């Protein structure tokens, strides 16, 4: 598996070089207009940042007053995706870190945008990650806005279902779904995805909630494995 | 020795290529599965024991490089070997047209087998209606890649590259 990992890396590097060169050239078109828009966006974000920093200071002060614990900061290992699952029936990727780097089965795999999946198989320097959208994946989750609880299950084709959400709960399209942290591997509050549609079936105990992951799983290249 | 390793090595190349990140993201519109044409070609053109071992080998590689549970694809490729072997005895399977038809059929056969096996592991069944069009294009792409690879390898064989001199599952394209 280690040799294959190296082979994958070499193949990816050699194949992606001409494509990246071409993309860089194409990206030069409309750069000036994009630059102006980005400068405006930057200015707006700076203002927002100041407000958020102020809110964070207030939050910190209040937490100290209430003797709250520090926010949970997970220890992670950065890894690079080197391959995708060989079968189209299982949604998985291979990463270039394994047992040697301290990766173990069932560890959480995340990206800056949210949950990616969990470690399924571990080799010495390669691991297989079962993606969030695989039909065998399940994770305890909360709706961020209302704290309604459910279980996220993969549906394939870049979609998930949030199951077992009671009819009495308030769930709306666009709500963020986060990890509850109950299963012990995913840090509480890690974003999983957003709600795409909500079906209120009166004959059922539960709502039918369809969601999509915020991470672009089909083109993911770098991930973080949560080791603690 | 090298020529004996040629076919297992080819199986490894097939599985590695279909699981390559760059090819999956930027080149292939659907994920191909070269292991199925590999099993068909091996069963048609190699002695039964060697073909069976090759089918198990490529199934093992599929298990290692996919997110399924170990042993699933070993079983599937083993069953496929027996099916093709059974058909080989009854029909003349060395025509490329028959072989193509058989490969496409095997993609659907695999879906049916998985539908029967996955619920045993509390894994939901893949939906036949949703998977059918994608499976067809997957089979077509796999066959196209398989024939493309054969064109290259037949040329190599003609030039006397020893590693492929006995690798005659290329019978699919020679006919």
Tab-separated table of N, CA and C in Angstrom, chain B residues 14-154:
chain	number	residue	atom	x	y	z
B	14	UNK	N	-4.463	-1.833	-13.111
B	14	UNK	CA	-5.882	-1.534	-13.384
B	14	UNK	C	-6.543	-0.889	-12.156
B	15	UNK	N	-6.358	-1.523	-10.989
B	15	UNK	CA	-7.030	-1.027	-9.776
B	15	UNK	C	-6.452	0.324	-9.349
B	16	UNK	N	-5.122	0.460	-9.476
B	16	UNK	CA	-4.491	1.729	-9.088
B	16	UNK	C	-4.953	2.863	-10.003
B	17	UNK	N	-5.040	2.593	-11.295
B	17	UNK	CA	-5.471	3.643	-12.240
B	17	UNK	C	-6.902	4.086	-11.957
B	18	UNK	N	-7.785	3.127	-11.695
B	18	UNK	CA	-9.187	3.524	-11.468
B	18	UNK	C	-9.380	4.205	-10.120
B	19	UNK	N	-8.372	4.086	-9.232
B	19	UNK	CA	-8.490	4.763	-7.935
B	19	UNK	C	-7.590	5.991	-7.841
B	20	UNK	N	-6.997	6.393	-8.973
B	20	UNK	CA	-6.128	7.580	-8.932
B	20	UNK	C	-6.961	8.855	-8.791
B	21	UNK	N	-6.519	9.712	-7.886
B	21	UNK	CA	-7.282	10.922	-7.551
B	21	UNK	C	-7.410	11.863	-8.746
B	22	UNK	N	-6.297	12.114	-9.415
B	22	UNK	CA	-6.308	13.078	-10.518
B	22	UNK	C	-7.219	12.590	-11.646
B	23	UNK	N	-7.046	11.312	-12.012
B	23	UNK	CA	-7.867	10.769	-13.100
B	23	UNK	C	-9.348	10.801	-12.712
B	24	UNK	N	-9.641	10.469	-11.449
B	24	UNK	CA	-11.044	10.449	-11.005
B	24	UNK	C	-11.652	11.849	-11.005
B	25	UNK	N	-10.847	12.868	-10.642
B	25	UNK	CA	-11.388	14.234	-10.549
B	25	UNK	C	-11.500	14.915	-11.903
B	26	UNK	N	-10.474	14.743	-12.735
B	26	UNK	CA	-10.375	15.589	-13.927
B	26	UNK	C	-10.542	14.864	-15.263
B	27	UNK	N	-10.381	13.544	-15.262
B	27	UNK	CA	-10.367	12.855	-16.558
B	27	UNK	C	-11.609	11.984	-16.749
B	28	UNK	N	-11.896	11.127	-15.781
B	28	UNK	CA	-13.006	10.185	-15.969
B	28	UNK	C	-14.333	10.843	-15.601
B	29	UNK	N	-15.312	10.836	-16.512
B	29	UNK	CA	-16.633	11.382	-16.153
B	29	UNK	C	-17.374	10.466	-15.167
B	30	UNK	N	-17.161	9.165	-15.274
B	30	UNK	CA	-17.688	8.217	-14.266
B	30	UNK	C	-16.519	7.328	-13.846
B	31	UNK	N	-16.675	6.678	-12.709
B	31	UNK	CA	-15.558	5.863	-12.219
B	31	UNK	C	-15.525	4.517	-12.953
B	32	UNK	N	-14.472	4.240	-13.706
B	32	UNK	CA	-14.439	2.958	-14.420
B	32	UNK	C	-14.100	1.802	-13.476
B	33	UNK	N	-14.386	0.591	-13.903
B	33	UNK	CA	-13.983	-0.587	-13.128
B	33	UNK	C	-13.315	-1.564	-14.092
B	34	UNK	N	-11.983	-1.480	-14.154
B	34	UNK	CA	-11.236	-2.309	-15.099
B	34	UNK	C	-11.087	-3.747	-14.613
B	35	UNK	N	-11.438	-3.964	-13.357
B	35	UNK	CA	-11.250	-5.322	-12.830
B	35	UNK	C	-12.225	-6.310	-13.472
B	36	UNK	N	-13.375	-5.818	-13.942
B	36	UNK	CA	-14.348	-6.742	-14.557
B	36	UNK	C	-13.874	-7.209	-15.944
B	37	UNK	N	-13.474	-6.281	-16.862
B	37	UNK	CA	-12.909	-6.788	-18.117
B	37	UNK	C	-11.668	-7.651	-17.894
B	38	UNK	N	-10.916	-7.326	-16.846
B	38	UNK	CA	-9.721	-8.108	-16.525
B	38	UNK	C	-10.107	-9.561	-16.214
B	39	UNK	N	-11.138	-9.736	-15.392
B	39	UNK	CA	-11.570	-11.094	-15.019
B	39	UNK	C	-12.099	-11.831	-16.252
B	40	UNK	N	-12.869	-11.136	-17.098
B	40	UNK	CA	-13.421	-11.762	-18.307
B	40	UNK	C	-12.280	-12.218	-19.217
B	41	UNK	N	-11.329	-11.307	-19.462
B	41	UNK	CA	-10.217	-11.626	-20.363
B	41	UNK	C	-9.392	-12.785	-19.823
B	42	UNK	N	-9.125	-12.752	-18.518
B	42	UNK	CA	-8.321	-13.823	-17.916
B	42	UNK	C	-9.049	-15.159	-18.010
B	43	UNK	N	-10.367	-15.153	-17.750
B	43	UNK	CA	-11.131	-16.407	-17.755
B	43	UNK	C	-11.221	-16.988	-19.157
B	44	UNK	N	-11.356	-16.115	-20.157
B	44	UNK	CA	-11.475	-16.595	-21.529
B	44	UNK	C	-10.147	-17.160	-22.035
B	45	UNK	N	-9.061	-16.523	-21.631
B	45	UNK	CA	-7.812	-16.836	-22.319
B	45	UNK	C	-6.767	-17.580	-21.490
B	46	UNK	N	-6.946	-17.694	-20.197
B	46	UNK	CA	-5.927	-18.358	-19.382
B	46	UNK	C	-6.450	-19.694	-18.841
B	47	UNK	N	-5.567	-20.582	-18.405
B	47	UNK	CA	-6.025	-21.828	-17.785
B	47	UNK	C	-6.879	-21.523	-16.551
B	48	UNK	N	-7.864	-22.421	-16.255
B	48	UNK	CA	-8.846	-22.106	-15.195
B	48	UNK	C	-8.238	-21.748	-13.842
B	49	UNK	N	-7.248	-22.495	-13.399
B	49	UNK	CA	-6.700	-22.233	-12.058
B	49	UNK	C	-6.033	-20.860	-12.023
B	50	UNK	N	-5.256	-20.564	-13.072
B	50	UNK	CA	-4.572	-19.265	-13.115
B	50	UNK	C	-5.598	-18.131	-13.177
B	51	UNK	N	-6.639	-18.329	-14.006
B	51	UNK	CA	-7.671	-17.292	-14.144
B	51	UNK	C	-8.403	-17.069	-12.825
B	52	UNK	N	-8.680	-18.175	-12.104
B	52	UNK	CA	-9.380	-18.062	-10.820
B	52	UNK	C	-8.520	-17.283	-9.819
B	53	UNK	N	-7.221	-17.616	-9.791
B	53	UNK	CA	-6.325	-16.908	-8.866
B	53	UNK	C	-6.216	-15.426	-9.232
B	54	UNK	N	-6.197	-15.152	-10.534
B	54	UNK	CA	-6.145	-13.742	-10.969
B	54	UNK	C	-7.415	-12.993	-10.558
B	55	UNK	N	-8.561	-13.671	-10.679
B	55	UNK	CA	-9.836	-13.048	-10.280
B	55	UNK	C	-9.829	-12.739	-8.784
B	56	UNK	N	-9.327	-13.705	-7.989
B	56	UNK	CA	-9.261	-13.480	-6.539
B	56	UNK	C	-8.284	-12.343	-6.203
B	57	UNK	N	-7.162	-12.303	-6.926
B	57	UNK	CA	-6.142	-11.264	-6.687
B	57	UNK	C	-6.721	-9.872	-6.947
B	58	UNK	N	-7.397	-9.740	-8.089
B	58	UNK	CA	-7.936	-8.418	-8.435
B	58	UNK	C	-9.094	-8.054	-7.472
B	59	UNK	N	-9.819	-9.064	-7.007
B	59	UNK	CA	-10.866	-8.822	-6.009
B	59	UNK	C	-10.269	-8.355	-4.697
B	60	UNK	N	-9.151	-8.965	-4.318
B	60	UNK	CA	-8.470	-8.556	-3.082
B	60	UNK	C	-7.998	-7.099	-3.193
B	61	UNK	N	-7.443	-6.758	-4.357
B	61	UNK	CA	-6.993	-5.371	-4.557
B	61	UNK	C	-8.160	-4.394	-4.470
B	62	UNK	N	-9.290	-4.797	-5.050
B	62	UNK	CA	-10.485	-3.948	-4.966
B	62	UNK	C	-10.908	-3.757	-3.510
B	63	UNK	N	-10.816	-4.834	-2.736
B	63	UNK	CA	-11.160	-4.735	-1.306
B	63	UNK	C	-10.241	-3.772	-0.586
B	64	UNK	N	-8.941	-3.861	-0.905
B	64	UNK	CA	-7.959	-3.010	-0.227
B	64	UNK	C	-8.176	-1.539	-0.589
B	65	UNK	N	-8.476	-1.281	-1.858
B	65	UNK	CA	-8.558	0.106	-2.314
B	65	UNK	C	-9.988	0.636	-2.397
B	66	UNK	N	-10.921	-0.009	-1.745
B	66	UNK	CA	-12.276	0.555	-1.720
B	66	UNK	C	-12.736	0.652	-0.269
B	67	UNK	N	-13.831	1.310	-0.058
B	67	UNK	CA	-14.326	1.511	1.298
B	67	UNK	C	-15.224	0.391	1.788
B	68	UNK	N	-15.257	-0.716	1.087
B	68	UNK	CA	-16.102	-1.832	1.513
B	68	UNK	C	-15.422	-2.662	2.579
B	69	UNK	N	-16.056	-3.753	2.956
B	69	UNK	CA	-15.431	-4.621	3.960
B	69	UNK	C	-14.610	-5.689	3.244
B	70	UNK	N	-13.550	-6.127	3.897
B	70	UNK	CA	-12.610	-7.063	3.271
B	70	UNK	C	-13.306	-8.378	2.928
B	71	UNK	N	-13.061	-8.852	1.719
B	71	UNK	CA	-13.608	-10.134	1.307
B	71	UNK	C	-14.775	-10.012	0.346
B	72	UNK	N	-15.412	-8.853	0.315
B	72	UNK	CA	-16.596	-8.681	-0.531
B	72	UNK	C	-16.245	-8.831	-2.019
B	73	UNK	N	-15.225	-8.107	-2.450
B	73	UNK	CA	-14.890	-8.151	-3.878
B	73	UNK	C	-14.141	-9.429	-4.248
B	74	UNK	N	-13.458	-10.050	-3.290
B	74	UNK	CA	-12.854	-11.365	-3.552
B	74	UNK	C	-13.987	-12.333	-3.915
B	75	UNK	N	-15.050	-12.287	-3.126
B	75	UNK	CA	-16.203	-13.154	-3.379
B	75	UNK	C	-16.846	-12.823	-4.729
B	76	UNK	N	-17.044	-11.514	-4.982
B	76	UNK	CA	-17.718	-11.105	-6.227
B	76	UNK	C	-16.915	-11.506	-7.462
B	77	UNK	N	-15.606	-11.266	-7.423
B	77	UNK	CA	-14.785	-11.604	-8.595
B	77	UNK	C	-14.675	-13.118	-8.757
B	78	UNK	N	-14.680	-13.837	-7.637
B	78	UNK	CA	-14.672	-15.301	-7.708
B	78	UNK	C	-15.937	-15.817	-8.368
B	79	UNK	N	-17.079	-15.262	-7.968
B	79	UNK	CA	-18.368	-15.661	-8.561
B	79	UNK	C	-18.379	-15.318	-10.053
B	80	UNK	N	-17.834	-14.139	-10.388
B	80	UNK	CA	-17.787	-13.727	-11.803
B	80	UNK	C	-16.954	-14.703	-12.620
B	81	UNK	N	-15.838	-15.152	-12.034
B	81	UNK	CA	-14.996	-16.120	-12.741
B	81	UNK	C	-15.819	-17.360	-13.080
B	82	UNK	N	-16.547	-17.893	-12.087
B	82	UNK	CA	-17.313	-19.115	-12.326
B	82	UNK	C	-18.405	-18.892	-13.374
B	83	UNK	N	-19.027	-17.714	-13.340
B	83	UNK	CA	-20.078	-17.411	-14.312
B	83	UNK	C	-19.504	-17.369	-15.728
B	84	UNK	N	-18.389	-16.649	-15.895
B	84	UNK	CA	-17.782	-16.538	-17.232
B	84	UNK	C	-17.257	-17.895	-17.668
B	85	UNK	N	-16.690	-18.645	-16.744
B	85	UNK	CA	-16.161	-19.974	-17.067
B	85	UNK	C	-17.293	-20.883	-17.546
B	86	UNK	N	-18.439	-20.801	-16.857
B	86	UNK	CA	-19.606	-21.592	-17.225
B	86	UNK	C	-20.083	-21.192	-18.623
B	87	UNK	N	-20.143	-19.900	-18.890
B	87	UNK	CA	-20.606	-19.410	-20.192
B	87	UNK	C	-19.608	-19.752	-21.300
B	88	UNK	N	-18.329	-19.741	-20.948
B	88	UNK	CA	-17.296	-20.030	-21.936
B	88	UNK	C	-17.463	-21.444	-22.488
B	89	UNK	N	-17.890	-22.345	-21.601
B	89	UNK	CA	-18.057	-23.740	-22.023
B	89	UNK	C	-19.252	-23.908	-22.956
B	90	UNK	N	-20.207	-22.990	-22.871
B	90	UNK	CA	-21.450	-23.158	-23.628
B	90	UNK	C	-21.549	-22.265	-24.868
B	91	UNK	N	-20.867	-21.167	-24.822
B	91	UNK	CA	-20.914	-20.252	-25.975
B	91	UNK	C	-19.499	-19.950	-26.433
B	92	UNK	N	-19.392	-19.523	-27.654
B	92	UNK	CA	-18.084	-19.099	-28.149
B	92	UNK	C	-17.886	-17.653	-27.696
B	93	UNK	N	-17.051	-17.461	-26.693
B	93	UNK	CA	-16.968	-16.148	-26.040
B	93	UNK	C	-15.772	-15.308	-26.505
B	94	UNK	N	-15.059	-15.800	-27.507
B	94	UNK	CA	-13.834	-15.078	-27.837
B	94	UNK	C	-14.066	-13.931	-28.822
B	95	UNK	N	-15.296	-13.766	-29.250
B	95	UNK	CA	-15.596	-12.621	-30.117
B	95	UNK	C	-15.647	-11.346	-29.279
B	96	UNK	N	-15.054	-10.246	-29.769
B	96	UNK	CA	-15.100	-8.993	-29.004
B	96	UNK	C	-16.520	-8.542	-28.693
B	97	UNK	N	-17.461	-8.765	-29.623
B	97	UNK	CA	-18.840	-8.320	-29.394
B	97	UNK	C	-19.456	-9.069	-28.217
B	98	UNK	N	-19.287	-10.393	-28.188
B	98	UNK	CA	-19.806	-11.190	-27.064
B	98	UNK	C	-19.160	-10.742	-25.758
B	99	UNK	N	-17.853	-10.531	-25.834
B	99	UNK	CA	-17.118	-10.152	-24.621
B	99	UNK	C	-17.620	-8.810	-24.077
B	100	UNK	N	-17.875	-7.853	-25.002
B	100	UNK	CA	-18.401	-6.536	-24.570
B	100	UNK	C	-19.756	-6.703	-23.899
B	101	UNK	N	-20.615	-7.503	-24.545
B	101	UNK	CA	-21.952	-7.745	-24.010
B	101	UNK	C	-21.849	-8.377	-22.617
B	102	UNK	N	-20.935	-9.323	-22.509
B	102	UNK	CA	-20.745	-10.015	-21.239
B	102	UNK	C	-20.254	-9.052	-20.153
B	103	UNK	N	-19.303	-8.162	-20.516
B	103	UNK	CA	-18.754	-7.221	-19.523
B	103	UNK	C	-19.854	-6.286	-19.032
B	104	UNK	N	-20.658	-5.752	-19.958
B	104	UNK	CA	-21.751	-4.850	-19.547
B	104	UNK	C	-22.723	-5.605	-18.634
B	105	UNK	N	-23.045	-6.849	-19.019
B	105	UNK	CA	-23.939	-7.665	-18.203
B	105	UNK	C	-23.378	-7.907	-16.811
B	106	UNK	N	-22.059	-8.076	-16.730
B	106	UNK	CA	-21.436	-8.347	-15.435
B	106	UNK	C	-21.510	-7.146	-14.485
B	107	UNK	N	-21.500	-5.941	-15.053
B	107	UNK	CA	-21.654	-4.751	-14.201
B	107	UNK	C	-23.015	-4.794	-13.492
B	108	UNK	N	-24.060	-5.187	-14.244
B	108	UNK	CA	-25.395	-5.268	-13.647
B	108	UNK	C	-25.500	-6.468	-12.703
B	109	UNK	N	-24.810	-7.543	-13.076
B	109	UNK	CA	-24.795	-8.731	-12.222
B	109	UNK	C	-24.162	-8.388	-10.870
B	110	UNK	N	-23.091	-7.583	-10.910
B	110	UNK	CA	-22.429	-7.174	-9.659
B	110	UNK	C	-23.384	-6.357	-8.783
B	111	UNK	N	-24.150	-5.479	-9.428
B	111	UNK	CA	-25.115	-4.665	-8.676
B	111	UNK	C	-26.144	-5.560	-7.981
B	112	UNK	N	-26.624	-6.593	-8.724
B	112	UNK	CA	-27.609	-7.505	-8.130
B	112	UNK	C	-27.006	-8.266	-6.958
B	113	UNK	N	-25.772	-8.750	-7.133
B	113	UNK	CA	-25.117	-9.484	-6.045
B	113	UNK	C	-24.925	-8.592	-4.815
B	114	UNK	N	-24.499	-7.345	-5.067
B	114	UNK	CA	-24.300	-6.413	-3.948
B	114	UNK	C	-25.621	-6.119	-3.247
B	115	UNK	N	-26.689	-6.017	-4.046
B	115	UNK	CA	-28.008	-5.764	-3.456
B	115	UNK	C	-28.403	-6.901	-2.527
B	116	UNK	N	-27.942	-8.108	-2.867
B	116	UNK	CA	-28.257	-9.256	-2.012
B	116	UNK	C	-27.330	-9.334	-0.809
B	117	UNK	N	-26.077	-8.928	-0.996
B	117	UNK	CA	-25.082	-9.127	0.068
B	117	UNK	C	-25.031	-7.987	1.084
B	118	UNK	N	-25.181	-6.743	0.621
B	118	UNK	CA	-24.956	-5.613	1.527
B	118	UNK	C	-25.921	-5.542	2.710
B	119	UNK	N	-27.221	-5.883	2.521
B	119	UNK	CA	-28.103	-5.833	3.689
B	119	UNK	C	-27.656	-6.775	4.809
B	120	UNK	N	-26.888	-7.822	4.471
B	120	UNK	CA	-26.396	-8.733	5.515
B	120	UNK	C	-25.446	-8.007	6.461
B	121	UNK	N	-24.824	-6.923	5.985
B	121	UNK	CA	-23.913	-6.132	6.825
B	121	UNK	C	-24.580	-4.823	7.265
B	122	UNK	N	-25.901	-4.780	7.263
B	122	UNK	CA	-26.658	-3.569	7.634
B	122	UNK	C	-26.262	-2.366	6.777
B	123	UNK	N	-25.833	-2.645	5.564
B	123	UNK	CA	-25.477	-1.574	4.635
B	123	UNK	C	-26.615	-1.485	3.631
B	124	UNK	N	-27.181	-0.279	3.399
B	124	UNK	CA	-28.333	-0.189	2.502
B	124	UNK	C	-27.994	-0.666	1.082
B	125	UNK	N	-29.025	-1.184	0.415
B	125	UNK	CA	-28.833	-1.667	-0.947
B	125	UNK	C	-28.651	-0.505	-1.907
B	126	UNK	N	-27.768	-0.630	-2.913
B	126	UNK	CA	-27.735	0.388	-3.954
B	126	UNK	C	-29.016	0.292	-4.789
B	127	UNK	N	-29.606	1.426	-5.109
B	127	UNK	CA	-30.874	1.411	-5.839
B	127	UNK	C	-30.636	1.103	-7.307
B	128	UNK	N	-31.301	0.063	-7.793
B	128	UNK	CA	-31.102	-0.387	-9.170
B	128	UNK	C	-31.498	0.706	-10.165
B	129	UNK	N	-32.657	1.335	-9.907
B	129	UNK	CA	-33.157	2.352	-10.840
B	129	UNK	C	-32.191	3.531	-10.936
B	130	UNK	N	-31.605	3.922	-9.792
B	130	UNK	CA	-30.694	5.076	-9.790
B	130	UNK	C	-29.349	4.715	-10.401
B	131	UNK	N	-28.947	3.457	-10.224
B	131	UNK	CA	-27.610	3.076	-10.634
B	131	UNK	C	-27.523	2.673	-12.104
B	132	UNK	N	-28.652	2.309	-12.713
B	132	UNK	CA	-28.604	1.702	-14.052
B	132	UNK	C	-27.922	2.550	-15.122
B	133	UNK	N	-28.338	3.822	-15.332
B	133	UNK	CA	-27.672	4.592	-16.399
B	133	UNK	C	-26.188	4.794	-16.107
B	134	UNK	N	-25.865	5.108	-14.849
B	134	UNK	CA	-24.454	5.317	-14.482
B	134	UNK	C	-23.650	4.046	-14.713
B	135	UNK	N	-24.262	2.903	-14.396
B	135	UNK	CA	-23.565	1.625	-14.574
B	135	UNK	C	-23.255	1.372	-16.042
B	136	UNK	N	-24.219	1.714	-16.898
B	136	UNK	CA	-24.007	1.492	-18.322
B	136	UNK	C	-22.794	2.289	-18.812
B	137	UNK	N	-22.742	3.576	-18.441
B	137	UNK	CA	-21.631	4.413	-18.897
B	137	UNK	C	-20.313	3.993	-18.248
B	138	UNK	N	-20.435	3.482	-17.033
B	138	UNK	CA	-19.248	2.964	-16.350
B	138	UNK	C	-18.691	1.760	-17.135
B	139	UNK	N	-19.603	0.898	-17.570
B	139	UNK	CA	-19.184	-0.284	-18.333
B	139	UNK	C	-18.570	0.130	-19.665
B	140	UNK	N	-19.200	1.114	-20.326
B	140	UNK	CA	-18.689	1.568	-21.630
B	140	UNK	C	-17.287	2.168	-21.477
B	141	UNK	N	-17.115	3.020	-20.451
B	141	UNK	CA	-15.805	3.638	-20.226
B	141	UNK	C	-14.750	2.582	-19.881
B	142	UNK	N	-15.135	1.616	-19.065
B	142	UNK	CA	-14.187	0.560	-18.682
B	142	UNK	C	-13.731	-0.217	-19.914
B	143	UNK	N	-14.691	-0.532	-20.787
B	143	UNK	CA	-14.340	-1.279	-22.006
B	143	UNK	C	-13.433	-0.445	-22.907
B	144	UNK	N	-13.762	0.849	-23.029
B	144	UNK	CA	-12.939	1.722	-23.887
B	144	UNK	C	-11.503	1.780	-23.362
B	145	UNK	N	-11.353	1.934	-22.062
B	145	UNK	CA	-10.008	1.984	-21.474
B	145	UNK	C	-9.288	0.656	-21.636
B	146	UNK	N	-10.046	-0.414	-21.459
B	146	UNK	CA	-9.461	-1.755	-21.572
B	146	UNK	C	-8.911	-1.977	-22.979
B	147	UNK	N	-9.705	-1.599	-23.983
B	147	UNK	CA	-9.246	-1.785	-25.367
B	147	UNK	C	-8.087	-0.846	-25.691
B	148	UNK	N	-8.144	0.354	-25.142
B	148	UNK	CA	-7.031	1.292	-25.340
B	148	UNK	C	-5.742	0.730	-24.781
B	149	UNK	N	-5.834	0.177	-23.578
B	149	UNK	CA	-4.649	-0.411	-22.950
B	149	UNK	C	-4.148	-1.596	-23.756
B	150	UNK	N	-5.079	-2.372	-24.289
B	150	UNK	CA	-4.666	-3.539	-25.076
B	150	UNK	C	-3.906	-3.135	-26.326
B	151	UNK	N	-4.361	-2.059	-26.970
B	151	UNK	CA	-3.665	-1.596	-28.184
B	151	UNK	C	-2.197	-1.314	-27.877
B	152	UNK	N	-1.972	-0.646	-26.745
B	152	UNK	CA	-0.591	-0.332	-26.356
B	152	UNK	C	0.178	-1.612	-26.047
B	153	UNK	N	-0.463	-2.494	-25.304
B	153	UNK	CA	0.255	-3.691	-24.846
B	153	UNK	C	0.523	-4.675	-25.979
B	154	UNK	N	-0.400	-4.750	-26.946
B	154	UNK	CA	-0.157	-5.626	-28.096
B	154	UNK	C	1.068	-5.137	-28.864
